[in-house]
Coordinates of C-alpha atoms in Angstrom, one line a residue:
M1286 CA -4.2 -44.5 4.0
H1287 CA -3.3 -42.9 0.5
P1288 CA -5.9 -43.9 -1.8
A1289 CA -3.3 -45.0 -4.3
Y1290 CA -2.5 -47.7 -2.0
Q1291 CA -5.6 -49.8 -2.1
L1292 CA -5.5 -52.7 -4.6
S1293 CA -8.5 -54.0 -5.9
D1294 CA -6.8 -57.4 -6.7
Q1295 CA -5.3 -57.7 -3.2
A1296 CA -7.0 -61.3 -3.0
T1297 CA -4.3 -62.7 -5.6
I1298 CA -1.1 -61.0 -4.1
F1299 CA 0.8 -63.4 -2.0
S1300 CA 2.1 -61.9 1.2
P1301 CA 4.1 -60.3 2.7
A1302 CA 4.8 -58.4 -0.6
L1303 CA 6.5 -55.0 -1.2
V1304 CA 4.6 -52.9 -3.6
F1305 CA 5.8 -49.6 -5.5
F1306 CA 3.8 -47.2 -7.0
P1307 CA 5.5 -45.4 -10.1
A1308 CA 3.2 -42.7 -10.3
L1309 CA 4.1 -41.5 -6.8
I1310 CA 7.8 -42.3 -7.3
K1311 CA 7.9 -40.0 -10.3
Q1312 CA 6.0 -37.3 -8.2
N1313 CA 8.9 -37.6 -5.5
I1314 CA 11.4 -37.3 -8.1
N1315 CA 10.0 -34.2 -9.7
R1316 CA 9.4 -32.7 -6.1
V1317 CA 13.1 -33.2 -5.3
V1318 CA 14.4 -31.8 -8.6
E1319 CA 12.3 -28.8 -8.0
M1320 CA 13.6 -28.3 -4.4
A1321 CA 16.9 -28.9 -5.7
G1322 CA 16.7 -26.0 -8.3
G1323 CA 17.3 -28.5 -11.2
P1324 CA 18.6 -32.0 -11.8
A1325 CA 22.2 -30.9 -12.1
R1326 CA 22.4 -30.1 -8.3
L1327 CA 21.6 -33.8 -7.4
R1328 CA 23.6 -37.0 -6.9
P1329 CA 21.0 -39.5 -5.3
H1330 CA 22.0 -42.5 -3.8
V1331 CA 20.7 -45.8 -5.3
K1332 CA 20.9 -47.8 -2.1
T1333 CA 17.2 -47.3 -1.2
H1334 CA 15.7 -48.9 -4.1
K1335 CA 18.4 -50.8 -6.0
T1336 CA 16.3 -51.1 -9.1
V1337 CA 17.2 -50.3 -12.8
E1338 CA 13.9 -49.0 -13.3
I1339 CA 14.0 -46.3 -11.0
V1340 CA 17.5 -45.4 -12.1
K1341 CA 15.8 -44.8 -15.5
L1342 CA 13.0 -42.6 -14.1
L1343 CA 15.9 -40.5 -12.5
L1344 CA 17.7 -40.2 -16.0
E1345 CA 14.4 -39.3 -17.8
A1346 CA 14.1 -36.5 -15.0
G1347 CA 17.4 -35.5 -16.2
V1348 CA 19.6 -36.7 -13.2
T1349 CA 23.0 -37.9 -14.6
K1350 CA 24.8 -38.1 -11.5
H1351 CA 24.5 -41.1 -9.2
K1352 CA 25.9 -42.5 -5.9
C1353 CA 26.2 -45.9 -4.5
A1354 CA 28.0 -48.1 -2.0
T1355 CA 28.6 -51.3 -3.6
I1356 CA 30.4 -52.6 -6.8
A1357 CA 27.0 -54.2 -7.8
E1358 CA 25.1 -51.0 -7.3
A1359 CA 27.7 -49.5 -9.4
E1360 CA 27.4 -51.9 -12.2
M1361 CA 23.7 -51.7 -12.3
L1362 CA 23.8 -47.9 -12.5
A1363 CA 26.4 -48.2 -15.4
H1364 CA 24.4 -50.9 -17.2
A1365 CA 21.3 -48.6 -16.9
G1366 CA 23.1 -45.7 -18.7
A1367 CA 24.0 -43.6 -15.7
P1368 CA 26.8 -41.6 -17.1
D1369 CA 28.5 -40.6 -13.6
V1370 CA 28.4 -42.9 -10.5
L1371 CA 30.4 -42.0 -7.4
I1372 CA 31.1 -45.4 -5.3
A1373 CA 30.7 -43.5 -1.9
Y1374 CA 32.4 -46.2 0.0
P1375 CA 36.2 -47.0 0.7
L1376 CA 37.4 -49.3 -1.9
V1377 CA 39.9 -52.1 -0.2
G1378 CA 41.0 -55.6 -1.1
P1379 CA 39.7 -57.2 -4.1
N1380 CA 36.8 -54.3 -4.6
I1381 CA 40.1 -52.2 -6.0
Q1382 CA 40.6 -54.7 -8.7
R1383 CA 36.8 -55.1 -9.3
A1384 CA 36.3 -51.3 -9.7
C1385 CA 39.3 -51.3 -12.2
E1386 CA 37.4 -53.9 -14.3
L1387 CA 34.2 -51.9 -13.8
I1388 CA 35.8 -48.9 -15.5
R1389 CA 37.2 -51.5 -18.2
K1390 CA 33.5 -52.7 -18.9
Y1391 CA 31.5 -49.6 -19.0
P1392 CA 33.7 -46.8 -20.7
G1393 CA 30.3 -44.8 -21.0
T1394 CA 30.5 -44.3 -17.4
T1395 CA 32.7 -42.0 -15.3
F1396 CA 33.5 -43.6 -12.1
S1397 CA 34.8 -42.2 -8.9
A1398 CA 35.3 -43.5 -5.3
L1399 CA 36.3 -42.3 -1.9
I1400 CA 39.4 -41.9 -0.1
D1401 CA 40.0 -41.0 3.5
D1402 CA 43.4 -42.9 4.2
A1403 CA 46.9 -42.6 2.6
T1404 CA 47.7 -46.5 2.4
A1405 CA 44.4 -47.4 0.5
T1406 CA 44.8 -44.3 -1.6
R1407 CA 48.1 -45.7 -2.7
A1408 CA 46.9 -49.0 -3.5
L1409 CA 44.1 -47.7 -5.4
S1410 CA 46.5 -45.7 -7.4
A1411 CA 48.8 -48.6 -8.0
T1412 CA 46.0 -51.0 -9.3
M1413 CA 44.7 -48.4 -11.6
A1414 CA 48.1 -47.1 -12.8
A1415 CA 49.1 -51.0 -13.6
A1416 CA 45.9 -51.5 -15.6
G1417 CA 46.2 -48.1 -17.5
R1418 CA 42.9 -46.8 -16.0
T1419 CA 42.0 -43.7 -14.1
I1420 CA 39.6 -43.3 -11.6
G1421 CA 38.1 -40.1 -9.8
V1422 CA 38.8 -39.6 -6.2
V1423 CA 36.5 -37.7 -3.6
L1424 CA 38.0 -36.6 -0.3
D1425 CA 35.7 -38.2 2.2
L1426 CA 35.4 -35.5 5.1
D1427 CA 34.4 -36.6 8.6
V1428 CA 32.1 -33.7 9.7
G1429 CA 30.8 -35.4 12.7
Q1430 CA 29.5 -38.9 12.2
H1431 CA 32.8 -40.6 12.7
R1432 CA 32.0 -43.6 10.5
T1433 CA 34.3 -43.0 7.9
G1434 CA 36.3 -39.9 6.6
I1435 CA 39.2 -37.8 7.6
A1436 CA 38.8 -35.0 9.9
V1437 CA 38.9 -31.5 8.3
G1438 CA 42.3 -30.0 8.7
P1439 CA 45.9 -30.2 7.5
G1440 CA 45.9 -34.1 7.4
A1441 CA 43.0 -33.8 5.0
L1442 CA 44.8 -31.3 2.8
A1443 CA 47.8 -33.6 2.8
L1444 CA 46.0 -36.6 1.6
Y1445 CA 44.2 -34.8 -1.2
E1446 CA 47.5 -33.2 -2.4
L1447 CA 49.0 -36.9 -2.1
A1448 CA 46.2 -38.1 -4.3
G1449 CA 46.6 -35.5 -6.8
Q1450 CA 50.2 -36.7 -7.3
L1451 CA 49.6 -40.3 -7.6
P1452 CA 49.0 -41.8 -11.1
G1453 CA 45.5 -43.4 -12.2
L1454 CA 43.6 -40.8 -9.6
R1455 CA 41.6 -37.8 -10.8
L1456 CA 40.8 -35.2 -8.2
E1457 CA 37.0 -34.6 -7.9
G1458 CA 36.1 -32.9 -4.6
F1459 CA 35.0 -33.6 -1.3
Q1460 CA 32.4 -35.6 0.3
L1461 CA 30.5 -34.5 3.5
Y1462 CA 27.9 -36.8 4.8
D1463 CA 26.2 -35.7 7.9
G1464 CA 23.7 -38.5 8.7
H1465 CA 24.0 -37.6 12.3
N1466 CA 22.1 -34.3 11.6
S1467 CA 18.4 -35.7 11.9
Q1468 CA 16.8 -33.0 14.1
P1469 CA 13.2 -32.5 13.2
D1470 CA 13.7 -28.7 13.4
R1471 CA 14.8 -27.4 10.1
A1472 CA 16.5 -24.5 11.9
E1473 CA 18.6 -26.6 14.2
R1474 CA 19.7 -28.9 11.0
E1475 CA 20.6 -25.9 9.3
Q1476 CA 22.7 -24.5 12.2
A1477 CA 24.5 -27.7 12.5
V1478 CA 25.4 -27.6 8.8
R1479 CA 26.5 -24.1 8.8
A1480 CA 29.0 -24.8 11.8
F1481 CA 30.9 -27.5 9.7
I1482 CA 30.7 -26.3 6.3
K1483 CA 32.9 -23.0 7.1
P1484 CA 36.0 -25.3 7.8
V1485 CA 35.2 -27.5 4.7
L1486 CA 35.1 -24.3 2.5
D1487 CA 38.3 -23.1 4.0
L1488 CA 39.7 -26.4 3.1
R1489 CA 38.5 -26.1 -0.2
A1490 CA 40.3 -22.7 -0.6
A1491 CA 43.2 -23.9 0.6
A1492 CA 43.3 -26.9 -1.8
E1493 CA 42.5 -24.5 -4.8
A1494 CA 45.3 -22.4 -3.7
K1495 CA 47.8 -25.2 -4.2
G1496 CA 46.1 -25.9 -7.7
L1497 CA 44.2 -28.6 -6.5
P1498 CA 40.8 -28.9 -8.2
V1499 CA 37.7 -29.0 -5.8
P1500 CA 34.8 -29.2 -8.4
R1501 CA 31.9 -30.7 -6.2
L1502 CA 31.0 -30.9 -2.7
V1503 CA 28.8 -34.2 -2.4
C1504 CA 26.6 -33.4 0.6
G1505 CA 24.2 -34.9 2.9
G1506 CA 21.5 -37.3 2.7
T1507 CA 17.8 -37.1 2.9
P1508 CA 17.2 -35.3 6.2
S1509 CA 19.8 -32.6 5.5
F1510 CA 18.9 -32.3 1.7
P1511 CA 16.4 -29.2 2.0
V1512 CA 19.2 -27.3 3.8
Y1513 CA 22.0 -28.0 1.2
A1514 CA 19.4 -27.6 -1.6
A1515 CA 18.8 -23.9 -0.2
M1516 CA 22.6 -23.1 -0.1
T1517 CA 22.8 -21.7 -3.8
D1518 CA 25.5 -19.4 -2.4
V1519 CA 28.0 -22.3 -2.3
P1520 CA 29.3 -23.6 -5.7
G1521 CA 29.4 -27.2 -6.6
I1522 CA 27.2 -28.6 -4.1
E1523 CA 25.7 -31.9 -5.4
C1524 CA 22.8 -33.1 -2.7
S1525 CA 22.8 -36.7 -2.5
P1526 CA 19.5 -37.9 -0.7
G1527 CA 18.5 -41.5 -1.4
T1528 CA 15.3 -42.5 0.6
F1529 CA 13.1 -39.8 -1.0
V1530 CA 12.3 -42.0 -4.1
L1531 CA 10.4 -44.4 -1.9
H1532 CA 10.2 -42.5 1.3
D1533 CA 9.0 -44.3 4.6
A1534 CA 7.1 -43.9 7.8
G1535 CA 10.5 -43.0 9.5
Y1536 CA 10.9 -40.1 7.6
G1537 CA 7.2 -39.2 6.6
P1538 CA 5.9 -37.6 9.7
K1539 CA 9.4 -35.9 10.9
Y1540 CA 10.3 -33.5 8.5
A1541 CA 7.9 -30.7 7.8
D1542 CA 10.4 -29.3 5.1
L1543 CA 10.1 -32.8 3.1
A1544 CA 6.4 -31.9 2.4
G1545 CA 5.4 -33.2 -1.1
I1546 CA 7.4 -36.2 -0.9
T1547 CA 5.1 -39.3 -0.3
P1548 CA 5.7 -42.8 0.5
A1549 CA 5.7 -44.8 -2.8
A1550 CA 6.4 -48.2 -1.3
V1551 CA 3.8 -50.4 0.8
L1552 CA 3.8 -53.7 2.4
V1553 CA 0.8 -56.1 1.7
T1554 CA 0.6 -58.2 4.9
R1555 CA -2.1 -60.5 6.1
V1556 CA -3.6 -61.7 9.3
I1557 CA -2.4 -65.4 10.3
S1558 CA -3.5 -65.7 13.7
R1559 CA -5.4 -64.4 16.7
P1560 CA -3.7 -66.1 19.5
T1561 CA -5.4 -63.8 22.3
P1562 CA -8.6 -61.6 22.4
N1563 CA -6.1 -58.6 22.0
R1564 CA -3.6 -59.9 19.9
V1565 CA -3.3 -59.8 16.1
T1566 CA -0.4 -61.6 14.3
L1567 CA 0.6 -60.7 10.7
D1568 CA 2.8 -62.4 8.4
L1569 CA 5.4 -59.7 8.5
G1570 CA 8.4 -60.8 10.0
N1571 CA 11.8 -59.3 9.9
K1572 CA 12.8 -61.2 6.8
A1573 CA 10.2 -58.8 5.1
V1574 CA 10.6 -55.5 6.9
A1575 CA 13.6 -54.0 8.2
A1576 CA 14.5 -54.5 11.9
D1577 CA 16.8 -52.1 12.6
P1578 CA 14.3 -49.2 13.8
L1579 CA 13.0 -49.6 17.3
L1580 CA 10.4 -52.3 17.9
E1581 CA 7.5 -49.7 17.9
K1582 CA 8.7 -47.8 14.7
R1583 CA 9.4 -50.7 12.5
V1584 CA 6.2 -50.6 10.7
T1585 CA 3.1 -48.3 10.5
L1586 CA 0.1 -50.2 10.0
L1587 CA -2.5 -48.1 7.9
D1588 CA -6.0 -47.7 8.8
F1589 CA -5.6 -50.0 11.8
P1590 CA -7.0 -49.3 15.4
E1591 CA -4.3 -48.2 17.9
Y1592 CA -2.1 -50.8 18.6
K1593 CA 1.5 -51.7 20.4
T1594 CA 3.8 -53.8 18.6
V1595 CA 4.8 -56.7 21.1
G1596 CA 6.9 -59.2 19.0
H1597 CA 8.9 -59.2 15.8
N1598 CA 10.3 -62.6 14.8
E1599 CA 11.6 -64.0 11.2
E1600 CA 8.2 -64.5 10.0
H1601 CA 5.9 -62.8 12.6
L1602 CA 4.9 -59.5 13.8
I1603 CA 2.6 -59.4 16.7
V1604 CA 0.5 -56.5 17.8
E1605 CA -1.9 -55.7 20.7
T1606 CA -5.0 -53.7 20.2
A1607 CA -8.4 -53.1 21.7
G1608 CA -9.9 -53.6 18.2
A1609 CA -8.5 -57.1 17.6
D1610 CA -12.0 -58.4 17.3
A1611 CA -12.4 -56.8 13.8
Y1612 CA -9.7 -59.0 12.3
K1613 CA -9.7 -62.6 11.4
P1614 CA -7.0 -64.7 9.6
G1615 CA -6.7 -63.9 5.9
D1616 CA -7.5 -60.3 6.5
V1617 CA -5.4 -58.0 4.4
V1618 CA -3.6 -55.1 6.2
Y1619 CA -1.4 -52.4 4.5
A1620 CA 2.0 -51.3 6.4
L1621 CA 4.6 -48.6 5.8
P1622 CA 8.0 -49.8 6.7
G1623 CA 9.9 -47.8 9.1
H1624 CA 13.2 -48.0 7.2
I1625 CA 12.4 -48.5 3.3
C1626 CA 16.1 -48.9 2.3
P1627 CA 17.1 -52.4 4.1
T1628 CA 13.5 -53.4 3.7
V1629 CA 13.8 -53.3 -0.2
A1630 CA 17.1 -55.3 0.0
L1631 CA 15.0 -58.0 1.6
H1632 CA 12.9 -58.6 -1.4
H1633 CA 14.1 -60.4 -4.5
H1634 CA 11.5 -58.6 -6.4
V1635 CA 8.9 -55.9 -5.8
L1636 CA 5.3 -55.7 -7.1
V1637 CA 4.3 -52.6 -9.3
A1638 CA 0.9 -51.3 -8.9
E1639 CA -0.8 -48.5 -11.1
G1640 CA -4.8 -47.5 -11.2
G1641 CA -5.2 -50.0 -8.1
K1642 CA -3.8 -53.0 -9.5
V1643 CA -0.7 -55.0 -9.7
V1644 CA 0.7 -54.7 -13.3
G1645 CA 3.8 -56.3 -12.8
K1646 CA 7.3 -56.7 -10.9
W1647 CA 10.6 -55.3 -10.7
D1648 CA 13.7 -57.1 -9.7
V1649 CA 15.7 -55.6 -7.0
A1650 CA 18.9 -56.0 -9.1
S1651 CA 21.6 -54.9 -6.9
R1652 CA 20.5 -56.4 -3.5
V1653 CA 23.3 -59.0 -4.4
R1654 CA 26.9 -58.1 -3.8
T1655 CA 28.0 -59.2 -7.2
L1656 CA 26.3 -59.0 -10.7
T1657 CA 28.8 -60.0 -13.5
I1658 CA 32.0 -58.4 -11.7

């Protein structure tokens, strides 16, 4: 267990609790800025932490460009003073009008959003033009995940050209998110990126030949971040990892090229029962830690005997271990979440620890779907 995690005041901490360590968060930010070659090449995703305080730490480190998925996250970023916010999500239905209101309320922030469909792009244009507003548009390219985006090719170029002709829209480049590239081996990840980025660069050249600006390529997430960070030969790359600020057990041991990034969020849990001689039940249910990883990867218990996770319910985490006799109800255990992003969203606030003690708490401000807009 990292020495920073041990809290001398653990007896007073309600459990389950999520604890952030600002000193480690700052170290992670500095490391990623170093890897990227400077803050200007970063556009981190706010979905991981959803807190004003971490946004301000990023701003203090010179990171001015940010990325989010919801209108609430975009509003939180603007309220915190972020000057450039990409809503990396298709805007449809009432969210188009909400984005318009966001632009009106926060004139000091430049907003942009993804496009991947002609009908939705026309609807976005119509709403912006009717309100006398302009929003940047980033063409979402499907580079293999098949979740959102448009395939690289003539159709993508036609959509980008259409967006350039519509009122209320400003062309701002392409997004290429390759969340499916999660191979532990760096060379395999890089090979995969190189395979799909050549057609993307050809598409960029074709757009520019038509007089359509492509000032940025918003690339990747945390696993592929080191690959894009090293691609200094491609102009306009903006790396958009998110998990790095807090990190987790899912990424921690998997990627050697993310060395120097340390998990900065820890769960404090307690033994609540010893139902059988080899079982320990903790108060770390799936309402406190994300349940999307496989059962055995949902948490990593720290300084705990070899164990197997055998159950995970709303308020219970059940493990089996030959070392169960060492634990009794009330004992404190520390754990790393397997997936930090949805874990944070389960908590209304997080505790903040410095110098081995809890010194305050931060609201998880944009875990909700609406703030004021």
